[in-house]
């Protein structure tokens, strides 16, 4: 009887798995054949970044319709293949796809319940409260602070090249953005440009570097969100969580005790905490979570974008010279490096946009179906809870949309082609109502950092420069393996 019972269980499990893996076939959608237990992730053994293996899915499925099918474990995931379908998902039919499907556990891991992860009405309400922080007026007020950190960046690099002209620029730029975020979000002098081992810097690195042993954990919580919440799985390490809770709590207490008001992100959060309306008031947990995601978003993506831009400028001296001249003219026209000058560097802006095209920090976008949806001219219906993946990296490297996609060409974003940068083939910040809320801030960081560097230094490839760059498999965002080594020389102005 025991043997029969085992055989029955095994047989039922076999047919369960077979049925799960036949989902796309039963619905007449082209798919990539999976295998148990990882589905189409079985070949991903930490040798590739997610951008690369999803790009392979995209290439194999493209031409088969608006979307194709893959499996993450036994869960069917649709890969978006058509720009019109992507526009439906992100913009036209947003009400069906307003959630990212990112895992968070507010009970056991409250710092994970931030704007990027939140869903439904809670996301909508919180975003409307935070939007004023990123207005053009607030950006203009924060600009002098960022320029001041830019001066520290220049001084730091000056001292470093006195000893060695070969510099690992990714680390320097991460320290630059850490100091900016520490100042604008927390009102704190992080001083990581002077001391690379500050606690802010170490915590930032820890969040974005995913150890190999953690990879299966992230796959598990992505595929089994409800079960992960029930058993209390956390995505944030305890020391990172404790650090940010202490920093935010101490900052709030200090400002309220001394009646300090600053034009920064933390000041808005404090106002929301003290709002007499119950609908607007934020708890301490909510404040810490929003400060945390603001730190992460401004720290890593901007430094990575600047790194890739410098890499391409070092390999293309003619483009670097043109970008430098653009910066010089703008600074001269507006009597210094100020908010007006930063927003008048047209060619530098083209260089940054082309870097974001070739190296988008977020390689893929995820959307979860929030109510049943049938695409136009399709018999298939997406059921509530299904996942759709938009392969940004793959689209940015599709020769149909960008001829010679591996070539670095800022002219793709000249004024007469500017309308194309707003199309659904260019998605470094996402699109639609859930587009990145901090786009203006991130672009201002990148413009200031690159303007300061180009005005004072010349960048060329060094003996340690990797050509082509290898993408790190340990980083959540698209980041260069081993950093970015360049030869740096001081230039006279």
Coordinates of C-alpha atoms in Angstrom, one line a residue:
X1 CA 0.0 0.0 0.0
X2 CA 2.9 2.4 0.8
X3 CA 4.4 1.7 -2.6
X4 CA 1.1 2.3 -4.3
X5 CA 0.7 5.6 -2.4
X6 CA 4.1 6.7 -3.5
X7 CA 3.4 5.9 -7.1
X8 CA 0.1 7.7 -7.0
X9 CA 1.7 10.8 -5.5
X10 CA 4.5 10.7 -8.0
X11 CA 2.1 10.3 -10.9
X12 CA -0.1 13.2 -9.7
X13 CA 2.9 15.4 -9.3
X14 CA 4.2 14.4 -12.8
X15 CA 0.9 15.4 -14.4
X16 CA 0.8 18.6 -12.3
X17 CA 4.2 19.7 -13.6
X18 CA 3.3 18.6 -17.1
X19 CA 0.2 20.7 -17.0
X20 CA 2.0 23.7 -15.6
X21 CA 4.7 23.5 -18.3
X22 CA 2.0 23.2 -21.1
X23 CA 0.4 26.5 -20.3
X24 CA 1.7 28.5 -23.3
X25 CA 1.3 25.5 -25.7
X26 CA -2.4 25.1 -24.6
X27 CA -3.0 28.8 -25.3
X28 CA -1.3 28.7 -28.7
X29 CA 1.5 31.2 -27.8
X30 CA 5.0 30.7 -29.0
X31 CA 7.3 29.7 -26.1
X32 CA 10.7 28.5 -25.2
X33 CA 10.7 24.9 -24.1
X34 CA 11.3 24.6 -20.3
X35 CA 12.7 21.9 -18.1
X36 CA 12.1 21.0 -14.5
X37 CA 12.5 22.5 -11.9
X38 CA 13.8 25.9 -13.1
X39 CA 11.8 26.3 -16.3
X40 CA 13.8 28.5 -18.6
X41 CA 16.2 29.6 -15.9
X42 CA 18.0 26.3 -15.8
X43 CA 20.9 27.5 -17.9
X44 CA 21.4 30.6 -15.9
X45 CA 24.3 29.7 -13.6
X46 CA 25.5 33.1 -12.5
X47 CA 27.5 33.4 -15.8
X48 CA 25.2 36.0 -17.3
X49 CA 23.4 39.1 -16.1
X50 CA 19.6 39.1 -16.4
X51 CA 19.8 41.5 -19.3
X52 CA 21.7 39.0 -21.4
X53 CA 19.6 35.9 -20.8
X54 CA 16.3 37.8 -21.3
X55 CA 17.8 39.3 -24.5
X56 CA 18.3 35.7 -25.7
X57 CA 14.6 35.0 -25.0
X58 CA 13.6 38.2 -26.9
X59 CA 15.7 37.2 -30.0
X60 CA 14.3 33.7 -30.1
X61 CA 10.7 34.7 -29.7
X62 CA 10.6 38.0 -31.7
X63 CA 8.3 37.9 -34.8
X64 CA 5.9 35.5 -33.2
X65 CA 3.4 38.1 -32.1
X66 CA 3.0 40.9 -29.5
X67 CA 4.4 38.6 -26.8
X68 CA 6.0 35.2 -26.3
X69 CA 6.1 32.8 -23.4
X70 CA 8.8 31.5 -21.0
X71 CA 8.7 29.9 -17.5
X72 CA 10.4 31.1 -14.3
X73 CA 10.3 27.9 -12.3
X74 CA 6.8 26.7 -13.2
X75 CA 5.3 30.2 -13.5
X76 CA 4.4 31.3 -17.0
X77 CA 5.9 34.8 -17.8
X78 CA 5.1 36.7 -21.0
X79 CA 8.0 38.5 -22.8
X80 CA 6.7 41.6 -24.5
X81 CA 8.0 41.8 -28.1
X82 CA 6.0 44.5 -29.8
X83 CA 6.2 48.3 -29.1
X84 CA 2.4 48.8 -29.4
X85 CA 1.7 46.0 -26.9
X86 CA 4.3 47.6 -24.6
X87 CA 2.5 50.9 -24.9
X88 CA -0.8 49.2 -24.0
X89 CA 0.8 47.7 -20.9
X90 CA 2.7 50.8 -19.7
X91 CA 0.4 53.6 -20.8
X92 CA -2.9 53.0 -22.6
X93 CA -4.2 50.2 -20.4
X94 CA -2.2 51.0 -17.3
X95 CA -5.2 50.2 -15.0
X96 CA -4.7 46.6 -15.8
X97 CA -1.0 46.6 -15.1
X98 CA -0.3 49.2 -12.4
X99 CA 1.8 46.9 -10.1
X100 CA 5.4 45.9 -10.6
X101 CA 5.0 42.6 -8.7
X102 CA 8.1 43.3 -6.6
X103 CA 8.3 41.4 -3.4
X104 CA 8.1 43.3 -0.1
X105 CA 7.2 42.2 3.4
X106 CA 5.9 45.1 5.5
X107 CA 5.5 43.0 8.6
X108 CA 8.9 41.4 8.8
X109 CA 10.9 43.8 6.6
X110 CA 9.2 47.2 6.8
X111 CA 12.0 49.0 4.9
X112 CA 11.1 47.0 1.8
X113 CA 7.6 48.7 1.7
X114 CA 8.8 51.7 -0.4
X115 CA 7.4 53.5 -3.4
X116 CA 9.1 51.3 -5.9
X117 CA 7.6 48.1 -4.5
X118 CA 4.1 49.3 -3.3
X119 CA 1.0 48.4 -5.2
X120 CA -2.5 49.7 -5.9
X121 CA -4.0 52.6 -4.1
X122 CA -1.2 52.7 -1.5
X123 CA 1.3 53.3 -4.3
X124 CA -0.9 55.9 -6.0
X125 CA -1.5 57.8 -2.8
X126 CA 2.2 57.8 -1.7
X127 CA 3.4 58.9 -5.2
X128 CA 1.1 61.9 -5.2
X129 CA 2.5 63.0 -1.8
X130 CA 6.1 62.6 -2.9
X131 CA 5.9 64.2 -6.4
X132 CA 6.4 67.8 -5.1
X133 CA 9.9 66.8 -4.0
X134 CA 11.0 66.4 -7.6
X135 CA 9.5 69.6 -9.1
X136 CA 11.8 71.8 -11.2
X137 CA 11.7 74.4 -8.4
X138 CA 13.0 71.9 -5.8
X139 CA 15.6 70.7 -8.3
X140 CA 16.8 74.3 -8.7
X141 CA 17.1 74.7 -4.9
X142 CA 19.1 71.4 -4.6
X143 CA 21.4 72.3 -7.5
X144 CA 24.0 74.4 -5.5
X145 CA 24.4 71.5 -3.0
X146 CA 25.1 69.1 -5.8
X147 CA 27.6 71.5 -7.5
X148 CA 29.3 71.8 -4.1
X149 CA 29.8 68.0 -4.0
X150 CA 31.0 68.3 -7.5
X151 CA 33.8 70.6 -6.3
X152 CA 34.8 67.9 -3.8
X153 CA 34.8 65.3 -6.6
X154 CA 37.3 67.5 -8.5
X155 CA 39.5 68.0 -5.5
X156 CA 39.4 64.2 -4.7
X157 CA 40.4 63.3 -8.3
X158 CA 43.2 65.9 -8.3
X159 CA 44.8 64.3 -5.3
X160 CA 44.5 60.8 -6.7
X161 CA 46.2 61.5 -10.0
X162 CA 49.2 63.0 -8.1
X163 CA 50.0 59.4 -7.2
X164 CA 48.6 57.4 -10.1
X165 CA 46.9 58.4 -13.4
X166 CA 45.1 55.0 -13.6
X167 CA 41.9 55.5 -11.6
X168 CA 38.9 53.2 -10.9
X169 CA 36.2 55.7 -11.8
X170 CA 33.1 53.6 -10.9
X171 CA 34.1 53.7 -7.2
X172 CA 34.8 57.5 -7.3
X173 CA 31.5 58.2 -8.9
X174 CA 29.6 56.0 -6.4
X175 CA 31.2 58.0 -3.6
X176 CA 30.2 61.2 -5.4
X177 CA 26.5 60.1 -5.6
X178 CA 26.6 58.8 -2.0
X179 CA 27.6 62.2 -0.7
X180 CA 24.9 63.9 -2.8
X181 CA 22.1 61.6 -1.6
X182 CA 23.4 61.8 2.0
X183 CA 23.2 65.6 1.8
X184 CA 19.9 66.1 -0.1
X185 CA 18.0 63.2 1.4
X186 CA 19.3 63.0 5.0
X187 CA 21.0 66.4 5.5
X188 CA 24.2 64.6 6.4
X189 CA 27.8 65.1 5.3
X190 CA 28.8 61.5 4.4
X191 CA 32.3 62.5 3.3
X192 CA 32.7 59.3 1.3
X193 CA 34.9 61.1 -1.2
X194 CA 37.4 61.7 1.6
X195 CA 36.8 58.4 3.3
X196 CA 35.7 55.5 1.0
X197 CA 34.9 53.3 3.9
X198 CA 32.1 55.4 5.5
X199 CA 29.1 53.4 6.7
X200 CA 26.7 55.0 4.1
X201 CA 29.0 53.8 1.3
X202 CA 29.3 50.3 2.7
X203 CA 25.6 49.9 3.2
X204 CA 25.0 51.1 -0.4
X205 CA 27.4 48.5 -1.8
X206 CA 25.9 45.8 0.3
X207 CA 22.3 46.4 -1.1
X208 CA 23.3 46.2 -4.7
X209 CA 25.9 43.4 -4.6
X210 CA 24.0 40.1 -4.6
X211 CA 26.1 37.2 -3.3
X212 CA 25.8 34.0 -5.4
X213 CA 24.2 32.1 -2.5
X214 CA 21.4 34.8 -2.4
X215 CA 20.5 34.3 -6.1
X216 CA 18.2 31.3 -5.6
X217 CA 16.5 33.2 -2.7
X218 CA 15.6 36.0 -5.0
X219 CA 14.3 33.7 -7.6
X220 CA 12.2 31.9 -5.0
X221 CA 10.6 35.1 -3.6
X222 CA 9.9 36.4 -7.1
X223 CA 8.1 33.2 -8.0
X224 CA 6.5 32.4 -4.7
X225 CA 5.6 35.8 -3.2
X226 CA 2.7 34.8 -1.0
X227 CA 4.5 31.8 0.5
X228 CA 7.6 34.0 1.1
X229 CA 5.5 36.6 3.0
X230 CA 3.9 33.9 5.2
X231 CA 7.2 32.4 6.2
X232 CA 8.7 35.9 6.8
X233 CA 11.4 36.0 4.1
X234 CA 13.3 39.3 4.1
X235 CA 15.0 41.0 1.2
X236 CA 17.0 43.5 3.3
X237 CA 19.7 42.4 5.6
X238 CA 19.3 43.2 9.3
X239 CA 22.3 45.5 9.5
X240 CA 21.3 47.6 6.5
X241 CA 17.8 48.0 7.9
X242 CA 19.0 48.9 11.4
X243 CA 21.5 51.4 10.0
X244 CA 18.8 53.3 7.9
X245 CA 16.3 53.2 10.7
X246 CA 18.8 54.8 13.1
X247 CA 19.9 57.5 10.6
X248 CA 16.4 58.5 9.8
X249 CA 15.2 58.5 13.4
X250 CA 18.2 60.5 14.6
X251 CA 17.8 63.0 11.8
X252 CA 14.1 63.6 12.4
X253 CA 14.7 64.0 16.2
X254 CA 17.5 66.4 15.7
X255 CA 15.6 68.6 13.2
X256 CA 12.5 68.7 15.2
X257 CA 14.3 69.5 18.5
X258 CA 16.3 72.3 16.9
X259 CA 13.5 73.5 14.5
X260 CA 15.7 73.0 11.4
X261 CA 14.0 73.4 8.0
X262 CA 15.8 72.5 4.8
X263 CA 14.8 72.3 1.2
X264 CA 15.3 68.6 0.8
X265 CA 13.6 65.2 0.7
X266 CA 13.7 64.6 4.4
X267 CA 12.0 67.9 5.2
X268 CA 9.0 66.8 3.0
X269 CA 8.8 63.4 4.8
X270 CA 8.8 65.1 8.2
X271 CA 6.0 67.4 7.0
X272 CA 4.0 64.3 6.0
X273 CA 4.7 62.7 9.3
X274 CA 3.3 65.7 11.2
X275 CA 0.3 66.2 8.8
X276 CA -2.9 66.5 10.9
X277 CA -4.8 64.7 8.2
X278 CA -4.9 60.9 8.9
X279 CA -5.0 60.3 5.1
X280 CA -1.6 62.0 4.5
X281 CA 0.3 61.2 7.7
X282 CA 3.3 58.9 7.3
X283 CA 4.6 56.5 10.0
X284 CA 8.2 56.2 10.9
X285 CA 8.4 52.9 9.1
X286 CA 7.0 54.5 5.9
X287 CA 9.4 57.4 6.2
X288 CA 12.4 55.2 6.5
X289 CA 11.3 53.1 3.6
X290 CA 11.0 56.1 1.3
X291 CA 14.3 57.6 2.4
X292 CA 15.9 54.2 1.8
X293 CA 14.6 53.9 -1.8
X294 CA 15.6 57.5 -2.6
X295 CA 19.1 56.7 -1.4
X296 CA 19.3 53.6 -3.6
X297 CA 17.8 55.2 -6.7
X298 CA 20.1 58.2 -6.6
X299 CA 23.2 56.4 -5.5
X300 CA 23.7 53.5 -7.9
X301 CA 21.9 54.3 -11.2
X302 CA 23.4 57.8 -11.6
X303 CA 26.9 56.6 -10.8
X304 CA 26.6 53.7 -13.2
X305 CA 25.3 56.0 -16.0
X306 CA 28.2 58.4 -15.5
X307 CA 30.6 55.5 -15.5
X308 CA 29.4 54.1 -18.8
X309 CA 29.3 57.6 -20.4
X310 CA 33.0 58.2 -19.3
X311 CA 33.9 54.8 -20.7
X312 CA 32.5 55.6 -24.1
X313 CA 34.0 59.1 -24.1
X314 CA 37.4 57.7 -23.3
X315 CA 37.1 55.4 -26.3
X316 CA 35.8 58.2 -28.6
X317 CA 38.0 61.3 -28.1
X318 CA 36.2 63.3 -30.8
X319 CA 32.9 62.9 -28.9
X320 CA 34.7 63.7 -25.6
X321 CA 36.1 66.9 -27.0
X322 CA 32.7 67.9 -28.4
X323 CA 31.0 67.3 -25.0
X324 CA 33.7 69.3 -23.2
X325 CA 33.3 72.2 -25.5
X326 CA 29.5 72.0 -25.0
X327 CA 30.1 72.2 -21.2
X328 CA 32.5 75.2 -21.5
X329 CA 30.1 77.2 -23.7
X330 CA 27.2 76.6 -21.4
X331 CA 29.2 77.6 -18.3
X332 CA 30.5 80.7 -20.0
X333 CA 27.0 81.7 -21.3
X334 CA 25.4 81.3 -17.8
X335 CA 28.3 82.7 -15.8
X336 CA 29.2 79.5 -14.0
X337 CA 28.0 76.0 -13.3
X338 CA 24.5 76.6 -12.2
X339 CA 21.0 75.3 -12.8
X340 CA 20.5 77.2 -16.0
X341 CA 23.9 76.1 -17.4
X342 CA 23.2 72.4 -16.5
X343 CA 20.0 72.4 -18.4
X344 CA 21.6 74.0 -21.5
X345 CA 24.2 71.4 -22.2
X346 CA 22.5 69.8 -25.2
X347 CA 25.3 67.7 -26.5
X348 CA 26.2 66.4 -23.1
X349 CA 22.6 65.4 -22.7
X350 CA 22.7 63.5 -25.9
X351 CA 25.8 61.6 -24.6
X352 CA 24.0 60.7 -21.4
X353 CA 20.9 59.5 -23.2
X354 CA 22.9 57.3 -25.6
X355 CA 24.7 55.8 -22.5
X356 CA 21.3 55.1 -21.0
X357 CA 20.2 53.5 -24.3
X358 CA 23.3 51.2 -24.6
X359 CA 23.5 50.5 -20.8
X360 CA 20.1 50.9 -19.2
X361 CA 20.5 50.6 -15.4
X362 CA 17.3 48.6 -15.1
X363 CA 17.6 45.9 -17.8
X364 CA 14.0 44.7 -17.6
X365 CA 10.6 46.0 -16.4
X366 CA 8.1 43.8 -14.7
X367 CA 4.3 44.3 -14.7
X368 CA 1.7 42.2 -13.0
X369 CA -1.8 41.8 -14.4
X370 CA -4.1 43.4 -11.8
X371 CA -7.4 42.5 -13.6
X372 CA -8.0 40.1 -16.6
X373 CA -6.9 41.6 -19.9
X374 CA -7.3 40.6 -23.5
X375 CA -4.8 42.3 -25.9
X376 CA -6.1 43.7 -29.2
X377 CA -6.5 41.2 -32.0
X378 CA -5.7 38.3 -29.7
X379 CA -7.7 35.3 -28.4
X380 CA -5.5 35.0 -25.4
X381 CA -6.6 36.5 -22.1
X382 CA -4.1 37.4 -19.4
X383 CA -5.5 36.3 -16.0
X384 CA -5.1 38.4 -12.9
X385 CA -1.7 37.7 -11.2
X386 CA 0.2 36.8 -14.4
X387 CA 3.6 38.5 -15.1
X388 CA 4.7 40.4 -18.1
X389 CA 8.4 41.3 -18.7
X390 CA 9.4 44.2 -20.8
X391 CA 13.0 43.6 -22.0
X392 CA 14.5 47.1 -22.0
X393 CA 18.1 46.1 -22.7
X394 CA 17.0 43.8 -25.6
X395 CA 14.9 46.5 -27.2
X396 CA 17.7 49.1 -26.8
X397 CA 20.0 46.7 -28.6
X398 CA 17.5 45.7 -31.4
X399 CA 18.9 46.8 -34.8
X400 CA 15.3 47.2 -36.0
X401 CA 15.0 50.2 -33.7
X402 CA 18.7 51.3 -33.4
X403 CA 20.9 50.6 -36.5
X404 CA 24.3 49.3 -35.4
X405 CA 23.1 49.1 -31.7
X406 CA 26.6 48.3 -30.3
X407 CA 27.9 51.6 -31.7
X408 CA 28.0 54.6 -29.3
X409 CA 26.3 57.4 -31.3
X410 CA 24.9 60.4 -29.4
X411 CA 23.5 61.8 -32.7
X412 CA 20.6 59.4 -32.2
X413 CA 19.2 62.0 -29.8
X414 CA 19.6 65.2 -31.8
X415 CA 16.8 67.7 -31.8
X416 CA 15.3 66.4 -35.1
X417 CA 15.1 62.9 -33.7
X418 CA 14.1 64.0 -30.2
X419 CA 10.6 62.6 -30.6
X420 CA 12.1 59.1 -30.9
X421 CA 13.6 59.4 -27.4
X422 CA 10.1 59.6 -26.0
X423 CA 8.9 56.6 -27.9
X424 CA 8.4 53.1 -26.4
X425 CA 11.7 52.0 -27.9
X426 CA 13.6 54.1 -25.4
X427 CA 12.8 53.1 -21.8
X428 CA 15.7 53.7 -19.4
X429 CA 13.3 55.2 -16.8
X430 CA 10.2 53.2 -17.7
X431 CA 7.1 55.0 -19.1
X432 CA 3.5 55.9 -18.2
X433 CA 2.1 56.8 -14.8
X434 CA 4.8 54.6 -13.1
X435 CA 7.8 56.2 -14.8
X436 CA 10.7 56.8 -12.4
X437 CA 9.7 59.6 -10.1
X438 CA 13.3 60.8 -9.7
X439 CA 14.3 61.2 -13.4
X440 CA 15.0 65.0 -13.0
X441 CA 17.2 64.4 -9.9
X442 CA 19.1 61.6 -11.5
X443 CA 19.8 63.5 -14.7
X444 CA 20.9 66.5 -12.7
X445 CA 23.4 64.4 -10.8
X446 CA 24.8 63.0 -14.0
X447 CA 25.0 66.3 -15.7
X448 CA 26.8 68.0 -12.8
X449 CA 29.2 65.1 -12.3
X450 CA 30.2 64.8 -16.0
X451 CA 30.4 68.6 -16.4
X452 CA 32.8 68.9 -13.5
X453 CA 34.9 66.0 -14.8
X454 CA 35.1 67.1 -18.4
X455 CA 36.0 70.7 -17.5
X456 CA 39.0 69.6 -15.4
X457 CA 40.2 66.2 -16.8
X458 CA 40.8 64.3 -19.9
X459 CA 39.9 60.6 -19.9
X460 CA 41.6 57.9 -22.0
X461 CA 41.7 54.1 -21.9
X462 CA 44.4 52.6 -19.7
X463 CA 46.1 49.3 -19.5
X464 CA 43.4 48.1 -17.1
X465 CA 40.5 49.2 -19.2
X466 CA 38.3 46.2 -20.2
X467 CA 37.3 46.3 -23.9
X468 CA 34.5 45.3 -24.3
X469 CA 33.2 45.8 -20.8
X470 CA 31.9 42.8 -19.0
X471 CA 28.6 43.1 -17.1
X472 CA 28.8 42.1 -13.5
X473 CA 26.5 39.2 -12.5
X474 CA 26.7 40.2 -8.9
X475 CA 24.9 43.5 -9.3
X476 CA 21.2 44.1 -9.5
X477 CA 21.6 47.0 -12.0
X478 CA 23.7 46.9 -15.1
X479 CA 27.2 47.5 -13.7
X480 CA 30.7 46.9 -15.1
X481 CA 32.6 43.9 -13.7
X482 CA 35.7 44.9 -11.8
X483 CA 34.8 48.6 -12.0
X484 CA 35.9 51.1 -14.6
X485 CA 39.6 51.8 -15.0
X486 CA 40.6 54.8 -17.0
X487 CA 43.6 57.0 -17.5
X488 CA 42.9 60.5 -16.0
X489 CA 44.9 63.7 -16.8
X490 CA 44.4 67.2 -15.5
X491 CA 43.8 69.8 -18.2
X492 CA 44.2 73.5 -18.0
X493 CA 41.2 75.7 -18.4

